[in-house]
Amino acid sequence: MPVARYVAAILDQPHLTAGDFDPDAAAPSRPTLVRLLEWLGDITYDPDNECVAIGERRHGERFLHEYAEMRAFRDLRPVILAAVRPFLGHENADVRDAAFVATIPLAEHPLLGGHRSELADHARRLLATSTDRHNRDRALDLGALADG
C-alpha cells in the first residue's frame, strides 16, 4: 500500500514522462506513465467488492474487519482516484485508457460513486475506439458496477 500511495503521488511529475512520448523514436516503448497507470489499474482490483465477497465466503463475514491491510487499501481509493483522474483527458490515448481502466474499481467506493457517469463517457469512447481486449473487458466491468 505505501508503494501505491507513492506512485499516486508522483504521477503528475513532468520528469516522469520526459522523452517517453517521442513519436520519432526508432522503437517506441511503453511510456513510464502508462506502465504506472496500468500497475495501479491492476492493484486497484485487489481490494474491490468482489474480492471482499470472495474473502467473506471463504473466511466468514468478519473477513474485512480482520484484514486491516485490505481495509487500509480500500480507504486509499479516493487518493488514487484523485491522482489518476486528471489523466482521463490526457492527449495520449494509451495514457487515457490506462487511467480509465485504473479508475473502474475505484468507482465502487461509496464516496466515489458520483464519478460513474463521467467514467461511463470514457467507457463508451474506449469501446468505440480501442481494439485492446483487456481494456475493453475492463470498460464492460464498469457496466456491471453500474448495474450492481
mmCIF file of N, CA, C and O in Angstrom, residues 36-77:
data_model
loop_
_atom_site.group_PDB
_atom_site.id
_atom_site.type_symbol
_atom_site.label_atom_id
_atom_site.label_comp_id
_atom_site.label_asym_id
_atom_site.label_seq_id
_atom_site.Cartn_x
_atom_site.Cartn_y
_atom_site.Cartn_z
ATOM 1 N N LEU A 36 2.890 2.867 -15.113
ATOM 2 C CA LEU A 36 2.490 3.122 -13.727
ATOM 3 C C LEU A 36 0.965 3.115 -13.585
ATOM 4 O O LEU A 36 0.423 2.561 -12.615
ATOM 5 N N LEU A 37 0.274 3.721 -14.543
ATOM 6 C CA LEU A 37 -1.189 3.701 -14.504
ATOM 7 C C LEU A 37 -1.719 2.277 -14.646
ATOM 8 O O LEU A 37 -2.681 1.896 -13.971
ATOM 9 N N GLU A 38 -1.097 1.495 -15.505
ATOM 10 C CA GLU A 38 -1.523 0.089 -15.659
ATOM 11 C C GLU A 38 -1.289 -0.688 -14.365
ATOM 12 O O GLU A 38 -2.127 -1.502 -13.962
ATOM 13 N N TRP A 39 -0.170 -0.424 -13.714
ATOM 14 C CA TRP A 39 0.106 -1.095 -12.437
ATOM 15 C C TRP A 39 -0.955 -0.720 -11.409
ATOM 16 O O TRP A 39 -1.488 -1.587 -10.720
ATOM 17 N N LEU A 40 -1.259 0.574 -11.307
ATOM 18 C CA LEU A 40 -2.314 0.994 -10.380
ATOM 19 C C LEU A 40 -3.637 0.336 -10.755
ATOM 20 O O LEU A 40 -4.390 -0.091 -9.881
ATOM 21 N N GLY A 41 -3.909 0.250 -12.062
ATOM 22 C CA GLY A 41 -5.131 -0.407 -12.510
ATOM 23 C C GLY A 41 -5.183 -1.863 -12.097
ATOM 24 O O GLY A 41 -6.239 -2.372 -11.717
ATOM 25 N N ASP A 42 -4.056 -2.539 -12.140
ATOM 26 C CA ASP A 42 -4.018 -3.943 -11.726
ATOM 27 C C ASP A 42 -4.250 -4.099 -10.229
ATOM 28 O O ASP A 42 -5.007 -4.967 -9.801
ATOM 29 N N ILE A 43 -3.603 -3.266 -9.436
ATOM 30 C CA ILE A 43 -3.718 -3.454 -7.983
ATOM 31 C C ILE A 43 -5.021 -2.908 -7.413
ATOM 32 O O ILE A 43 -5.424 -3.325 -6.335
ATOM 33 N N THR A 44 -5.688 -2.013 -8.116
ATOM 34 C CA THR A 44 -6.936 -1.475 -7.572
ATOM 35 C C THR A 44 -8.053 -2.512 -7.590
ATOM 36 O O THR A 44 -9.071 -2.328 -6.930
ATOM 37 N N TYR A 45 -7.857 -3.590 -8.329
ATOM 38 C CA TYR A 45 -8.852 -4.673 -8.297
ATOM 39 C C TYR A 45 -8.674 -5.554 -7.067
ATOM 40 O O TYR A 45 -9.602 -6.259 -6.668
ATOM 41 N N ASP A 46 -7.492 -5.536 -6.437
ATOM 42 C CA ASP A 46 -7.231 -6.414 -5.289
ATOM 43 C C ASP A 46 -8.164 -6.160 -4.102
ATOM 44 O O ASP A 46 -8.588 -7.114 -3.467
ATOM 45 N N PRO A 47 -8.477 -4.908 -3.762
ATOM 46 C CA PRO A 47 -9.379 -4.700 -2.622
ATOM 47 C C PRO A 47 -10.817 -4.373 -3.034
ATOM 48 O O PRO A 47 -11.571 -3.784 -2.267
ATOM 49 N N ASP A 48 -11.223 -4.747 -4.244
ATOM 50 C CA ASP A 48 -12.569 -4.370 -4.687
ATOM 51 C C ASP A 48 -13.641 -5.219 -4.002
ATOM 52 O O ASP A 48 -13.343 -6.167 -3.268
ATOM 53 N N ASN A 49 -14.892 -4.852 -4.218
ATOM 54 C CA ASN A 49 -16.001 -5.530 -3.554
ATOM 55 C C ASN A 49 -16.058 -7.011 -3.888
ATOM 56 O O ASN A 49 -16.440 -7.827 -3.046
ATOM 57 N N GLU A 50 -15.688 -7.374 -5.101
ATOM 58 C CA GLU A 50 -15.704 -8.782 -5.487
ATOM 59 C C GLU A 50 -14.697 -9.582 -4.661
ATOM 60 O O GLU A 50 -14.995 -10.678 -4.196
ATOM 61 N N CYS A 51 -13.509 -9.031 -4.457
ATOM 62 C CA CYS A 51 -12.501 -9.719 -3.641
ATOM 63 C C CYS A 51 -12.946 -9.833 -2.185
ATOM 64 O O CYS A 51 -12.709 -10.852 -1.540
ATOM 65 N N VAL A 52 -13.596 -8.805 -1.677
ATOM 66 C CA VAL A 52 -14.121 -8.856 -0.317
ATOM 67 C C VAL A 52 -15.192 -9.949 -0.219
ATOM 68 O O VAL A 52 -15.191 -10.740 0.729
ATOM 69 N N ALA A 53 -16.073 -10.020 -1.207
ATOM 70 C CA ALA A 53 -17.121 -11.044 -1.191
ATOM 71 C C ALA A 53 -16.514 -12.444 -1.218
ATOM 72 O O ALA A 53 -16.976 -13.342 -0.498
ATOM 73 N N ILE A 54 -15.489 -12.643 -2.020
ATOM 74 C CA ILE A 54 -14.811 -13.950 -2.071
ATOM 75 C C ILE A 54 -14.189 -14.258 -0.708
ATOM 76 O O ILE A 54 -14.315 -15.375 -0.193
ATOM 77 N N GLY A 55 -13.520 -13.278 -0.126
ATOM 78 C CA GLY A 55 -12.920 -13.464 1.194
ATOM 79 C C GLY A 55 -13.949 -13.794 2.257
ATOM 80 O O GLY A 55 -13.723 -14.649 3.125
ATOM 81 N N GLU A 56 -15.096 -13.137 2.198
ATOM 82 C CA GLU A 56 -16.151 -13.411 3.178
ATOM 83 C C GLU A 56 -16.733 -14.804 2.997
ATOM 84 O O GLU A 56 -17.072 -15.470 3.976
ATOM 85 N N ARG A 57 -16.857 -15.260 1.749
ATOM 86 C CA ARG A 57 -17.349 -16.627 1.522
ATOM 87 C C ARG A 57 -16.362 -17.656 2.063
ATOM 88 O O ARG A 57 -16.762 -18.677 2.610
ATOM 89 N N ARG A 58 -15.072 -17.391 1.915
ATOM 90 C CA ARG A 58 -14.053 -18.353 2.343
ATOM 91 C C ARG A 58 -13.739 -18.274 3.827
ATOM 92 O O ARG A 58 -13.450 -19.285 4.466
ATOM 93 N N HIS A 59 -13.753 -17.038 4.390
ATOM 94 C CA HIS A 59 -13.248 -16.845 5.747
ATOM 95 C C HIS A 59 -14.283 -16.300 6.724
ATOM 96 O O HIS A 59 -13.941 -16.051 7.878
ATOM 97 N N GLY A 60 -15.491 -16.076 6.268
ATOM 98 C CA GLY A 60 -16.532 -15.576 7.158
ATOM 99 C C GLY A 60 -16.776 -14.094 6.992
ATOM 100 O O GLY A 60 -15.983 -13.372 6.392
ATOM 101 N N GLU A 61 -17.876 -13.660 7.581
ATOM 102 C CA GLU A 61 -18.310 -12.269 7.380
ATOM 103 C C GLU A 61 -17.403 -11.241 8.044
ATOM 104 O O GLU A 61 -17.476 -10.069 7.735
ATOM 105 N N ARG A 62 -16.529 -11.654 8.945
ATOM 106 C CA ARG A 62 -15.601 -10.720 9.590
ATOM 107 C C ARG A 62 -14.306 -10.563 8.803
ATOM 108 O O ARG A 62 -13.363 -9.922 9.265
ATOM 109 N N PHE A 63 -14.267 -11.115 7.601
ATOM 110 C CA PHE A 63 -13.054 -11.083 6.785
ATOM 111 C C PHE A 63 -12.486 -9.672 6.663
ATOM 112 O O PHE A 63 -11.323 -9.434 6.979
ATOM 113 N N LEU A 64 -13.278 -8.736 6.223
ATOM 114 C CA LEU A 64 -12.776 -7.375 6.016
ATOM 115 C C LEU A 64 -12.400 -6.723 7.346
ATOM 116 O O LEU A 64 -11.402 -6.004 7.429
ATOM 117 N N HIS A 65 -13.160 -6.971 8.372
ATOM 118 C CA HIS A 65 -12.852 -6.409 9.686
ATOM 119 C C HIS A 65 -11.492 -6.899 10.185
ATOM 120 O O HIS A 65 -10.733 -6.145 10.809
ATOM 121 N N GLU A 66 -11.167 -8.149 9.891
ATOM 122 C CA GLU A 66 -9.925 -8.735 10.381
ATOM 123 C C GLU A 66 -8.743 -8.517 9.433
ATOM 124 O O GLU A 66 -7.611 -8.805 9.794
ATOM 125 N N TYR A 67 -8.990 -8.017 8.253
ATOM 126 C CA TYR A 67 -7.931 -7.841 7.254
ATOM 127 C C TYR A 67 -7.624 -6.343 7.149
ATOM 128 O O TYR A 67 -8.087 -5.650 6.251
ATOM 129 N N ALA A 68 -6.801 -5.870 8.079
ATOM 130 C CA ALA A 68 -6.523 -4.436 8.196
ATOM 131 C C ALA A 68 -5.881 -3.864 6.934
ATOM 132 O O ALA A 68 -6.176 -2.726 6.542
ATOM 133 N N GLU A 69 -5.010 -4.641 6.287
ATOM 134 C CA GLU A 69 -4.337 -4.142 5.095
ATOM 135 C C GLU A 69 -5.329 -3.882 3.970
ATOM 136 O O GLU A 69 -5.225 -2.883 3.260
ATOM 137 N N MET A 70 -6.308 -4.771 3.818
ATOM 138 C CA MET A 70 -7.294 -4.557 2.764
ATOM 139 C C MET A 70 -8.179 -3.358 3.093
ATOM 140 O O MET A 70 -8.488 -2.556 2.226
ATOM 141 N N ARG A 71 -8.556 -3.209 4.352
ATOM 142 C CA ARG A 71 -9.353 -2.036 4.748
ATOM 143 C C ARG A 71 -8.585 -0.757 4.456
ATOM 144 O O ARG A 71 -9.139 0.207 3.929
ATOM 145 N N ALA A 72 -7.298 -0.753 4.783
ATOM 146 C CA ALA A 72 -6.480 0.444 4.543
ATOM 147 C C ALA A 72 -6.375 0.734 3.052
ATOM 148 O O ALA A 72 -6.445 1.900 2.638
ATOM 149 N N PHE A 73 -6.215 -0.314 2.251
ATOM 150 C CA PHE A 73 -6.119 -0.129 0.803
ATOM 151 C C PHE A 73 -7.450 0.390 0.262
ATOM 152 O O PHE A 73 -7.483 1.280 -0.586
ATOM 153 N N ARG A 74 -8.546 -0.133 0.763
ATOM 154 C CA ARG A 74 -9.859 0.346 0.318
ATOM 155 C C ARG A 74 -10.052 1.817 0.694
ATOM 156 O O ARG A 74 -10.624 2.582 -0.063
ATOM 157 N N ASP A 75 -9.545 2.209 1.848
ATOM 158 C CA ASP A 75 -9.635 3.612 2.267
ATOM 159 C C ASP A 75 -8.769 4.524 1.402
ATOM 160 O O ASP A 75 -9.009 5.737 1.349
ATOM 161 N N LEU A 76 -7.775 3.970 0.730
ATOM 162 C CA LEU A 76 -6.868 4.737 -0.127
ATOM 163 C C LEU A 76 -7.488 5.039 -1.495
ATOM 164 O O LEU A 76 -6.980 5.877 -2.235
ATOM 165 N N ARG A 77 -8.588 4.403 -1.833
ATOM 166 C CA ARG A 77 -9.169 4.559 -3.170
ATOM 167 C C ARG A 77 -9.442 6.015 -3.558
ATOM 168 O O ARG A 77 -9.139 6.401 -4.688
#
